[in-house]
Amino acid sequence: MPEIDFWYSIGSTYSFLTITRLDGWCEENDATVTWRPFNVRTVMSEQQNIPFAGKPVKSAYMWRDIERRAAKYHIHAKLPAPYPISDLALANQVALLGMQDGWGAGFTQNLYRIWFEDGIEAGSESAISEALLRCQQDPRLMLARARSPDAVAALEDETNKAIKLGVFGAPSFVVRDEVFWGDDRLDDALSWVRVGHVV
């Protein structure tokens, strides 16, 4: 059975909903998901897509929508969270390193908790360091690795893979080259895995 590729970018507000509930969802649905961090800002810039920052009406809707959906999933959040985040690329470079070493999903979940529960901006070195500590990783070592040319290139490569697949925002789920965009499309992606269409 094909896996669901979960394309997300730390810095994406709606990814909070998926990241927070994904482990339980996978267990409940006996599903396998591969976490794929990428740089959504690069993708959005290529498409001249300006996010919520600087759009007060759209931003207000976004935070209220996340609040409603978090309540639906029984997820705690202190909203609005600081937005946008300062160093999106670095946060995702750390996450990608973690995916290679086996602690990336835990790092991502911890960083989103720090961002959405503690109100500490997720691109800050203090938030990233705290999330690393919660995963029993050395922040100085991991931040140095994440800032290396290899880590920068690795995130660029993953982002290019996302673009080639047709991913244009986060969160997105890809099954057999079929793209499902948005936290509310996770069940549709599972249907595609199991029966080849949305039910």
JSON list of C-alpha atoms in Angstrom, two decimals:
[
{"chain": "A", "resi": 1, "resn": "MET", "atom": "CA", "xyz": [0.00, 0.00, 0.00]},
{"chain": "A", "resi": 2, "resn": "PRO", "atom": "CA", "xyz": [1.47, 3.42, -0.94]},
{"chain": "A", "resi": 3, "resn": "GLU", "atom": "CA", "xyz": [2.32, 5.84, 1.79]},
{"chain": "A", "resi": 4, "resn": "ILE", "atom": "CA", "xyz": [1.03, 9.36, 2.17]},
{"chain": "A", "resi": 5, "resn": "ASP", "atom": "CA", "xyz": [3.78, 11.97, 1.82]},
{"chain": "A", "resi": 6, "resn": "PHE", "atom": "CA", "xyz": [3.03, 14.81, 4.23]},
{"chain": "A", "resi": 7, "resn": "TRP", "atom": "CA", "xyz": [4.60, 17.99, 2.84]},
{"chain": "A", "resi": 8, "resn": "TYR", "atom": "CA", "xyz": [4.72, 20.69, 5.51]},
{"chain": "A", "resi": 9, "resn": "SER", "atom": "CA", "xyz": [6.69, 23.79, 6.32]},
{"chain": "A", "resi": 10, "resn": "ILE", "atom": "CA", "xyz": [7.38, 25.06, 9.81]},
{"chain": "A", "resi": 11, "resn": "GLY", "atom": "CA", "xyz": [5.93, 28.53, 9.53]},
{"chain": "A", "resi": 12, "resn": "SER", "atom": "CA", "xyz": [2.66, 27.31, 8.02]},
{"chain": "A", "resi": 13, "resn": "THR", "atom": "CA", "xyz": [-0.12, 28.05, 10.51]},
{"chain": "A", "resi": 14, "resn": "TYR", "atom": "CA", "xyz": [-2.55, 25.43, 9.20]},
{"chain": "A", "resi": 15, "resn": "SER", "atom": "CA", "xyz": [0.16, 22.75, 9.42]},
{"chain": "A", "resi": 16, "resn": "PHE", "atom": "CA", "xyz": [-0.23, 23.09, 13.21]},
{"chain": "A", "resi": 17, "resn": "LEU", "atom": "CA", "xyz": [-3.55, 21.21, 13.01]},
{"chain": "A", "resi": 18, "resn": "THR", "atom": "CA", "xyz": [-2.08, 18.27, 11.09]},
{"chain": "A", "resi": 19, "resn": "ILE", "atom": "CA", "xyz": [1.19, 18.09, 13.02]},
{"chain": "A", "resi": 20, "resn": "THR", "atom": "CA", "xyz": [-0.60, 18.03, 16.36]},
{"chain": "A", "resi": 21, "resn": "ARG", "atom": "CA", "xyz": [-3.07, 15.27, 15.50]},
{"chain": "A", "resi": 22, "resn": "LEU", "atom": "CA", "xyz": [-1.17, 13.17, 12.96]},
{"chain": "A", "resi": 23, "resn": "ASP", "atom": "CA", "xyz": [0.20, 10.45, 15.27]},
{"chain": "A", "resi": 24, "resn": "GLY", "atom": "CA", "xyz": [-3.23, 9.67, 16.68]},
{"chain": "A", "resi": 25, "resn": "TRP", "atom": "CA", "xyz": [-4.81, 9.86, 13.23]},
{"chain": "A", "resi": 26, "resn": "CYS", "atom": "CA", "xyz": [-2.28, 7.36, 11.82]},
{"chain": "A", "resi": 27, "resn": "GLU", "atom": "CA", "xyz": [-2.92, 4.95, 14.70]},
{"chain": "A", "resi": 28, "resn": "GLU", "atom": "CA", "xyz": [-6.70, 5.28, 14.35]},
{"chain": "A", "resi": 29, "resn": "ASN", "atom": "CA", "xyz": [-6.60, 4.73, 10.59]},
{"chain": "A", "resi": 30, "resn": "ASP", "atom": "CA", "xyz": [-3.74, 2.21, 10.46]},
{"chain": "A", "resi": 31, "resn": "ALA", "atom": "CA", "xyz": [-2.00, 4.57, 8.05]},
{"chain": "A", "resi": 32, "resn": "THR", "atom": "CA", "xyz": [1.63, 5.36, 7.29]},
{"chain": "A", "resi": 33, "resn": "VAL", "atom": "CA", "xyz": [2.73, 8.93, 6.64]},
{"chain": "A", "resi": 34, "resn": "THR", "atom": "CA", "xyz": [6.18, 10.19, 5.61]},
{"chain": "A", "resi": 35, "resn": "TRP", "atom": "CA", "xyz": [7.00, 13.65, 6.95]},
{"chain": "A", "resi": 36, "resn": "ARG", "atom": "CA", "xyz": [8.53, 15.93, 4.27]},
{"chain": "A", "resi": 37, "resn": "PRO", "atom": "CA", "xyz": [9.65, 19.41, 5.41]},
{"chain": "A", "resi": 38, "resn": "PHE", "atom": "CA", "xyz": [10.16, 22.00, 2.67]},
{"chain": "A", "resi": 39, "resn": "ASN", "atom": "CA", "xyz": [10.39, 25.78, 2.29]},
{"chain": "A", "resi": 40, "resn": "VAL", "atom": "CA", "xyz": [6.90, 27.03, 1.55]},
{"chain": "A", "resi": 41, "resn": "ARG", "atom": "CA", "xyz": [8.12, 30.65, 1.22]},
{"chain": "A", "resi": 42, "resn": "THR", "atom": "CA", "xyz": [10.19, 29.68, -1.82]},
{"chain": "A", "resi": 43, "resn": "VAL", "atom": "CA", "xyz": [7.15, 28.04, -3.40]},
{"chain": "A", "resi": 44, "resn": "MET", "atom": "CA", "xyz": [4.87, 30.99, -2.63]},
{"chain": "A", "resi": 45, "resn": "SER", "atom": "CA", "xyz": [7.41, 33.51, -3.93]},
{"chain": "A", "resi": 46, "resn": "GLU", "atom": "CA", "xyz": [7.66, 31.63, -7.21]},
{"chain": "A", "resi": 47, "resn": "GLN", "atom": "CA", "xyz": [3.88, 31.86, -7.56]},
{"chain": "A", "resi": 48, "resn": "GLN", "atom": "CA", "xyz": [3.72, 35.50, -6.38]},
{"chain": "A", "resi": 49, "resn": "ASN", "atom": "CA", "xyz": [1.43, 34.30, -3.60]},
{"chain": "A", "resi": 50, "resn": "ILE", "atom": "CA", "xyz": [1.45, 36.67, -0.62]},
{"chain": "A", "resi": 51, "resn": "PRO", "atom": "CA", "xyz": [0.47, 34.95, 2.65]},
{"chain": "A", "resi": 52, "resn": "PHE", "atom": "CA", "xyz": [-1.74, 36.26, 5.46]},
{"chain": "A", "resi": 53, "resn": "ALA", "atom": "CA", "xyz": [0.70, 38.82, 6.89]},
{"chain": "A", "resi": 54, "resn": "GLY", "atom": "CA", "xyz": [-0.41, 42.35, 6.06]},
{"chain": "A", "resi": 55, "resn": "LYS", "atom": "CA", "xyz": [-3.97, 41.24, 5.30]},
{"chain": "A", "resi": 56, "resn": "PRO", "atom": "CA", "xyz": [-5.92, 41.98, 8.50]},
{"chain": "A", "resi": 57, "resn": "VAL", "atom": "CA", "xyz": [-9.31, 40.60, 7.44]},
{"chain": "A", "resi": 58, "resn": "LYS", "atom": "CA", "xyz": [-7.81, 37.40, 6.00]},
{"chain": "A", "resi": 59, "resn": "SER", "atom": "CA", "xyz": [-5.52, 37.02, 9.03]},
{"chain": "A", "resi": 60, "resn": "ALA", "atom": "CA", "xyz": [-8.43, 37.40, 11.44]},
{"chain": "A", "resi": 61, "resn": "TYR", "atom": "CA", "xyz": [-10.33, 34.72, 9.52]},
{"chain": "A", "resi": 62, "resn": "MET", "atom": "CA", "xyz": [-7.28, 32.40, 9.55]},
{"chain": "A", "resi": 63, "resn": "TRP", "atom": "CA", "xyz": [-6.85, 32.60, 13.32]},
{"chain": "A", "resi": 64, "resn": "ARG", "atom": "CA", "xyz": [-10.58, 32.12, 13.95]},
{"chain": "A", "resi": 65, "resn": "ASP", "atom": "CA", "xyz": [-10.68, 29.18, 11.54]},
{"chain": "A", "resi": 66, "resn": "ILE", "atom": "CA", "xyz": [-7.70, 27.53, 13.23]},
{"chain": "A", "resi": 67, "resn": "GLU", "atom": "CA", "xyz": [-9.33, 28.15, 16.61]},
{"chain": "A", "resi": 68, "resn": "ARG", "atom": "CA", "xyz": [-12.56, 26.45, 15.47]},
{"chain": "A", "resi": 69, "resn": "ARG", "atom": "CA", "xyz": [-10.73, 23.48, 13.95]},
{"chain": "A", "resi": 70, "resn": "ALA", "atom": "CA", "xyz": [-8.44, 23.11, 16.98]},
{"chain": "A", "resi": 71, "resn": "ALA", "atom": "CA", "xyz": [-11.55, 22.94, 19.19]},
{"chain": "A", "resi": 72, "resn": "LYS", "atom": "CA", "xyz": [-13.01, 20.27, 16.88]},
{"chain": "A", "resi": 73, "resn": "TYR", "atom": "CA", "xyz": [-9.86, 18.17, 17.31]},
{"chain": "A", "resi": 74, "resn": "HIS", "atom": "CA", "xyz": [-9.57, 18.97, 21.06]},
{"chain": "A", "resi": 75, "resn": "ILE", "atom": "CA", "xyz": [-6.21, 20.66, 20.47]},
{"chain": "A", "resi": 76, "resn": "HIS", "atom": "CA", "xyz": [-5.06, 23.41, 22.83]},
{"chain": "A", "resi": 77, "resn": "ALA", "atom": "CA", "xyz": [-3.70, 26.60, 21.27]},
{"chain": "A", "resi": 78, "resn": "LYS", "atom": "CA", "xyz": [-3.07, 30.17, 22.44]},
{"chain": "A", "resi": 79, "resn": "LEU", "atom": "CA", "xyz": [-4.09, 32.29, 19.47]},
{"chain": "A", "resi": 80, "resn": "PRO", "atom": "CA", "xyz": [-3.07, 34.30, 17.64]},
{"chain": "A", "resi": 81, "resn": "ALA", "atom": "CA", "xyz": [0.43, 32.86, 17.65]},
{"chain": "A", "resi": 82, "resn": "PRO", "atom": "CA", "xyz": [3.39, 35.06, 16.63]},
{"chain": "A", "resi": 83, "resn": "TYR", "atom": "CA", "xyz": [3.31, 35.32, 12.83]},
{"chain": "A", "resi": 84, "resn": "PRO", "atom": "CA", "xyz": [5.07, 35.27, 10.44]},
{"chain": "A", "resi": 85, "resn": "ILE", "atom": "CA", "xyz": [8.13, 33.48, 11.79]},
{"chain": "A", "resi": 86, "resn": "SER", "atom": "CA", "xyz": [11.59, 34.97, 11.33]},
{"chain": "A", "resi": 87, "resn": "ASP", "atom": "CA", "xyz": [13.80, 32.12, 10.14]},
{"chain": "A", "resi": 88, "resn": "LEU", "atom": "CA", "xyz": [11.54, 29.67, 8.37]},
{"chain": "A", "resi": 89, "resn": "ALA", "atom": "CA", "xyz": [14.41, 28.14, 6.39]},
{"chain": "A", "resi": 90, "resn": "LEU", "atom": "CA", "xyz": [16.52, 27.37, 9.48]},
{"chain": "A", "resi": 91, "resn": "ALA", "atom": "CA", "xyz": [13.61, 25.73, 11.32]},
{"chain": "A", "resi": 92, "resn": "ASN", "atom": "CA", "xyz": [12.93, 23.50, 8.32]},
{"chain": "A", "resi": 93, "resn": "GLN", "atom": "CA", "xyz": [16.63, 22.73, 7.81]},
{"chain": "A", "resi": 94, "resn": "VAL", "atom": "CA", "xyz": [16.73, 21.46, 11.41]},
{"chain": "A", "resi": 95, "resn": "ALA", "atom": "CA", "xyz": [13.56, 19.42, 10.83]},
{"chain": "A", "resi": 96, "resn": "LEU", "atom": "CA", "xyz": [15.03, 17.87, 7.68]},
{"chain": "A", "resi": 97, "resn": "LEU", "atom": "CA", "xyz": [18.20, 16.89, 9.56]},
{"chain": "A", "resi": 98, "resn": "GLY", "atom": "CA", "xyz": [15.96, 15.32, 12.18]},
{"chain": "A", "resi": 99, "resn": "MET", "atom": "CA", "xyz": [14.08, 13.32, 9.56]},
{"chain": "A", "resi": 100, "resn": "GLN", "atom": "CA", "xyz": [17.40, 11.82, 8.47]},
{"chain": "A", "resi": 101, "resn": "ASP", "atom": "CA", "xyz": [18.34, 11.01, 12.08]},
{"chain": "A", "resi": 102, "resn": "GLY", "atom": "CA", "xyz": [14.95, 9.85, 13.35]},
{"chain": "A", "resi": 103, "resn": "TRP", "atom": "CA", "xyz": [13.89, 12.76, 15.59]},
{"chain": "A", "resi": 104, "resn": "GLY", "atom": "CA", "xyz": [12.44, 15.15, 13.00]},
{"chain": "A", "resi": 105, "resn": "ALA", "atom": "CA", "xyz": [8.75, 14.52, 13.67]},
{"chain": "A", "resi": 106, "resn": "GLY", "atom": "CA", "xyz": [9.25, 14.94, 17.42]},
{"chain": "A", "resi": 107, "resn": "PHE", "atom": "CA", "xyz": [11.22, 18.13, 16.88]},
{"chain": "A", "resi": 108, "resn": "THR", "atom": "CA", "xyz": [8.48, 19.51, 14.64]},
{"chain": "A", "resi": 109, "resn": "GLN", "atom": "CA", "xyz": [5.73, 18.63, 17.13]},
{"chain": "A", "resi": 110, "resn": "ASN", "atom": "CA", "xyz": [7.67, 20.20, 20.00]},
{"chain": "A", "resi": 111, "resn": "LEU", "atom": "CA", "xyz": [8.43, 23.35, 18.02]},
{"chain": "A", "resi": 112, "resn": "TYR", "atom": "CA", "xyz": [4.76, 23.79, 17.11]},
{"chain": "A", "resi": 113, "resn": "ARG", "atom": "CA", "xyz": [3.79, 23.37, 20.78]},
{"chain": "A", "resi": 114, "resn": "ILE", "atom": "CA", "xyz": [6.32, 26.03, 21.74]},
{"chain": "A", "resi": 115, "resn": "TRP", "atom": "CA", "xyz": [4.90, 28.29, 19.02]},
{"chain": "A", "resi": 116, "resn": "PHE", "atom": "CA", "xyz": [1.16, 27.67, 19.47]},
{"chain": "A", "resi": 117, "resn": "GLU", "atom": "CA", "xyz": [0.99, 26.90, 23.21]},
{"chain": "A", "resi": 118, "resn": "ASP", "atom": "CA", "xyz": [3.82, 28.96, 24.70]},
{"chain": "A", "resi": 119, "resn": "GLY", "atom": "CA", "xyz": [3.61, 31.84, 22.22]},
{"chain": "A", "resi": 120, "resn": "ILE", "atom": "CA", "xyz": [7.32, 31.78, 21.32]},
{"chain": "A", "resi": 121, "resn": "GLU", "atom": "CA", "xyz": [8.00, 32.51, 17.67]},
{"chain": "A", "resi": 122, "resn": "ALA", "atom": "CA", "xyz": [9.04, 29.25, 15.95]},
{"chain": "A", "resi": 123, "resn": "GLY", "atom": "CA", "xyz": [11.83, 30.73, 13.81]},
{"chain": "A", "resi": 124, "resn": "SER", "atom": "CA", "xyz": [13.71, 32.09, 16.83]},
{"chain": "A", "resi": 125, "resn": "GLU", "atom": "CA", "xyz": [16.88, 30.38, 17.96]},
{"chain": "A", "resi": 126, "resn": "SER", "atom": "CA", "xyz": [15.46, 30.08, 21.49]},
{"chain": "A", "resi": 127, "resn": "ALA", "atom": "CA", "xyz": [12.37, 28.17, 20.29]},
{"chain": "A", "resi": 128, "resn": "ILE", "atom": "CA", "xyz": [14.39, 25.92, 17.99]},
{"chain": "A", "resi": 129, "resn": "SER", "atom": "CA", "xyz": [16.90, 25.23, 20.76]},
{"chain": "A", "resi": 130, "resn": "GLU", "atom": "CA", "xyz": [14.17, 24.36, 23.25]},
{"chain": "A", "resi": 131, "resn": "ALA", "atom": "CA", "xyz": [12.52, 21.99, 20.76]},
{"chain": "A", "resi": 132, "resn": "LEU", "atom": "CA", "xyz": [15.90, 20.32, 20.17]},
{"chain": "A", "resi": 133, "resn": "LEU", "atom": "CA", "xyz": [16.45, 19.91, 23.92]},
{"chain": "A", "resi": 134, "resn": "ARG", "atom": "CA", "xyz": [13.04, 18.27, 24.23]},
{"chain": "A", "resi": 135, "resn": "CYS", "atom": "CA", "xyz": [14.27, 15.73, 21.65]},
{"chain": "A", "resi": 136, "resn": "GLN", "atom": "CA", "xyz": [17.52, 15.13, 23.58]},
{"chain": "A", "resi": 137, "resn": "GLN", "atom": "CA", "xyz": [19.57, 16.89, 20.89]},
{"chain": "A", "resi": 138, "resn": "ASP", "atom": "CA", "xyz": [22.43, 19.34, 21.41]},
{"chain": "A", "resi": 139, "resn": "PRO", "atom": "CA", "xyz": [21.19, 22.72, 20.13]},
{"chain": "A", "resi": 140, "resn": "ARG", "atom": "CA", "xyz": [24.66, 24.14, 19.39]},
{"chain": "A", "resi": 141, "resn": "LEU", "atom": "CA", "xyz": [25.67, 21.09, 17.37]},
{"chain": "A", "resi": 142, "resn": "MET", "atom": "CA", "xyz": [22.38, 20.79, 15.49]},
{"chain": "A", "resi": 143, "resn": "LEU", "atom": "CA", "xyz": [22.09, 24.50, 14.70]},
{"chain": "A", "resi": 144, "resn": "ALA", "atom": "CA", "xyz": [25.64, 24.45, 13.33]},
{"chain": "A", "resi": 145, "resn": "ARG", "atom": "CA", "xyz": [24.79, 21.42, 11.17]},
{"chain": "A", "resi": 146, "resn": "ALA", "atom": "CA", "xyz": [21.54, 23.04, 10.02]},
{"chain": "A", "resi": 147, "resn": "ARG", "atom": "CA", "xyz": [23.36, 26.18, 8.89]},
{"chain": "A", "resi": 148, "resn": "SER", "atom": "CA", "xyz": [25.90, 24.23, 6.83]},
{"chain": "A", "resi": 149, "resn": "PRO", "atom": "CA", "xyz": [25.86, 24.48, 3.01]},
{"chain": "A", "resi": 150, "resn": "ASP", "atom": "CA", "xyz": [24.83, 20.81, 2.82]},
{"chain": "A", "resi": 151, "resn": "ALA", "atom": "CA", "xyz": [21.75, 21.38, 4.99]},
{"chain": "A", "resi": 152, "resn": "VAL", "atom": "CA", "xyz": [20.80, 24.50, 3.03]},
{"chain": "A", "resi": 153, "resn": "ALA", "atom": "CA", "xyz": [21.13, 22.56, -0.24]},
{"chain": "A", "resi": 154, "resn": "ALA", "atom": "CA", "xyz": [19.14, 19.61, 1.16]},
{"chain": "A", "resi": 155, "resn": "LEU", "atom": "CA", "xyz": [16.16, 21.85, 1.97]},
{"chain": "A", "resi": 156, "resn": "GLU", "atom": "CA", "xyz": [16.37, 23.48, -1.45]},
{"chain": "A", "resi": 157, "resn": "ASP", "atom": "CA", "xyz": [16.38, 20.01, -3.03]},
{"chain": "A", "resi": 158, "resn": "GLU", "atom": "CA", "xyz": [13.30, 18.92, -1.05]},
{"chain": "A", "resi": 159, "resn": "THR", "atom": "CA", "xyz": [11.55, 22.17, -1.96]},
{"chain": "A", "resi": 160, "resn": "ASN", "atom": "CA", "xyz": [12.27, 21.58, -5.64]},
{"chain": "A", "resi": 161, "resn": "LYS", "atom": "CA", "xyz": [10.86, 18.05, -5.33]},
{"chain": "A", "resi": 162, "resn": "ALA", "atom": "CA", "xyz": [7.69, 19.51, -3.81]},
{"chain": "A", "resi": 163, "resn": "ILE", "atom": "CA", "xyz": [7.39, 22.03, -6.66]},
{"chain": "A", "resi": 164, "resn": "LYS", "atom": "CA", "xyz": [7.83, 19.28, -9.29]},
{"chain": "A", "resi": 165, "resn": "LEU", "atom": "CA", "xyz": [5.01, 17.32, -7.65]},
{"chain": "A", "resi": 166, "resn": "GLY", "atom": "CA", "xyz": [2.70, 20.35, -7.87]},
{"chain": "A", "resi": 167, "resn": "VAL", "atom": "CA", "xyz": [2.77, 21.21, -4.17]},
{"chain": "A", "resi": 168, "resn": "PHE", "atom": "CA", "xyz": [1.97, 24.92, -3.82]},
{"chain": "A", "resi": 169, "resn": "GLY", "atom": "CA", "xyz": [1.16, 25.28, -0.12]},
{"chain": "A", "resi": 170, "resn": "ALA", "atom": "CA", "xyz": [1.32, 23.62, 3.27]},
{"chain": "A", "resi": 171, "resn": "PRO", "atom": "CA", "xyz": [0.13, 21.28, 4.51]},
{"chain": "A", "resi": 172, "resn": "SER", "atom": "CA", "xyz": [-0.16, 19.08, 1.42]},
{"chain": "A", "resi": 173, "resn": "PHE", "atom": "CA", "xyz": [-0.53, 15.32, 1.12]},
{"chain": "A", "resi": 174, "resn": "VAL", "atom": "CA", "xyz": [0.70, 13.45, -1.94]},
{"chain": "A", "resi": 175, "resn": "VAL", "atom": "CA", "xyz": [-0.37, 9.93, -2.92]},
{"chain": "A", "resi": 176, "resn": "ARG", "atom": "CA", "xyz": [0.73, 8.48, -6.28]},
{"chain": "A", "resi": 177, "resn": "ASP", "atom": "CA", "xyz": [1.48, 12.01, -7.55]},
{"chain": "A", "resi": 178, "resn": "GLU", "atom": "CA", "xyz": [-2.03, 13.14, -6.55]},
{"chain": "A", "resi": 179, "resn": "VAL", "atom": "CA", "xyz": [-1.88, 16.34, -4.44]},
{"chain": "A", "resi": 180, "resn": "PHE", "atom": "CA", "xyz": [-4.32, 17.13, -1.63]},
{"chain": "A", "resi": 181, "resn": "TRP", "atom": "CA", "xyz": [-3.87, 20.60, -0.15]},
{"chain": "A", "resi": 182, "resn": "GLY", "atom": "CA", "xyz": [-4.97, 21.58, 3.35]},
{"chain": "A", "resi": 183, "resn": "ASP", "atom": "CA", "xyz": [-5.38, 19.93, 6.74]},
{"chain": "A", "resi": 184, "resn": "ASP", "atom": "CA", "xyz": [-9.00, 19.12, 5.86]},
{"chain": "A", "resi": 185, "resn": "ARG", "atom": "CA", "xyz": [-7.86, 16.95, 2.92]},
{"chain": "A", "resi": 186, "resn": "LEU", "atom": "CA", "xyz": [-6.04, 14.34, 5.02]},
{"chain": "A", "resi": 187, "resn": "ASP", "atom": "CA", "xyz": [-8.97, 11.90, 4.95]},
{"chain": "A", "resi": 188, "resn": "ASP", "atom": "CA", "xyz": [-9.30, 12.38, 1.19]},
{"chain": "A", "resi": 189, "resn": "ALA", "atom": "CA", "xyz": [-5.63, 11.42, 0.79]},
{"chain": "A", "resi": 190, "resn": "LEU", "atom": "CA", "xyz": [-6.28, 8.25, 2.80]},
{"chain": "A", "resi": 191, "resn": "SER", "atom": "CA", "xyz": [-9.25, 7.39, 0.57]},
{"chain": "A", "resi": 192, "resn": "TRP", "atom": "CA", "xyz": [-6.97, 7.77, -2.46]},
{"chain": "A", "resi": 193, "resn": "VAL", "atom": "CA", "xyz": [-4.46, 5.38, -0.88]},
{"chain": "A", "resi": 194, "resn": "ARG", "atom": "CA", "xyz": [-7.10, 2.75, -0.22]},
{"chain": "A", "resi": 195, "resn": "VAL", "atom": "CA", "xyz": [-9.54, 2.89, -3.13]},
{"chain": "A", "resi": 196, "resn": "GLY", "atom": "CA", "xyz": [-8.02, 5.26, -5.70]},
{"chain": "A", "resi": 197, "resn": "HIS", "atom": "CA", "xyz": [-10.70, 7.93, -5.36]},
{"chain": "A", "resi": 198, "resn": "VAL", "atom": "CA", "xyz": [-12.25, 10.18, -2.74]},
{"chain": "A", "resi": 199, "resn": "VAL", "atom": "CA", "xyz": [-15.17, 8.75, -0.79]}
]
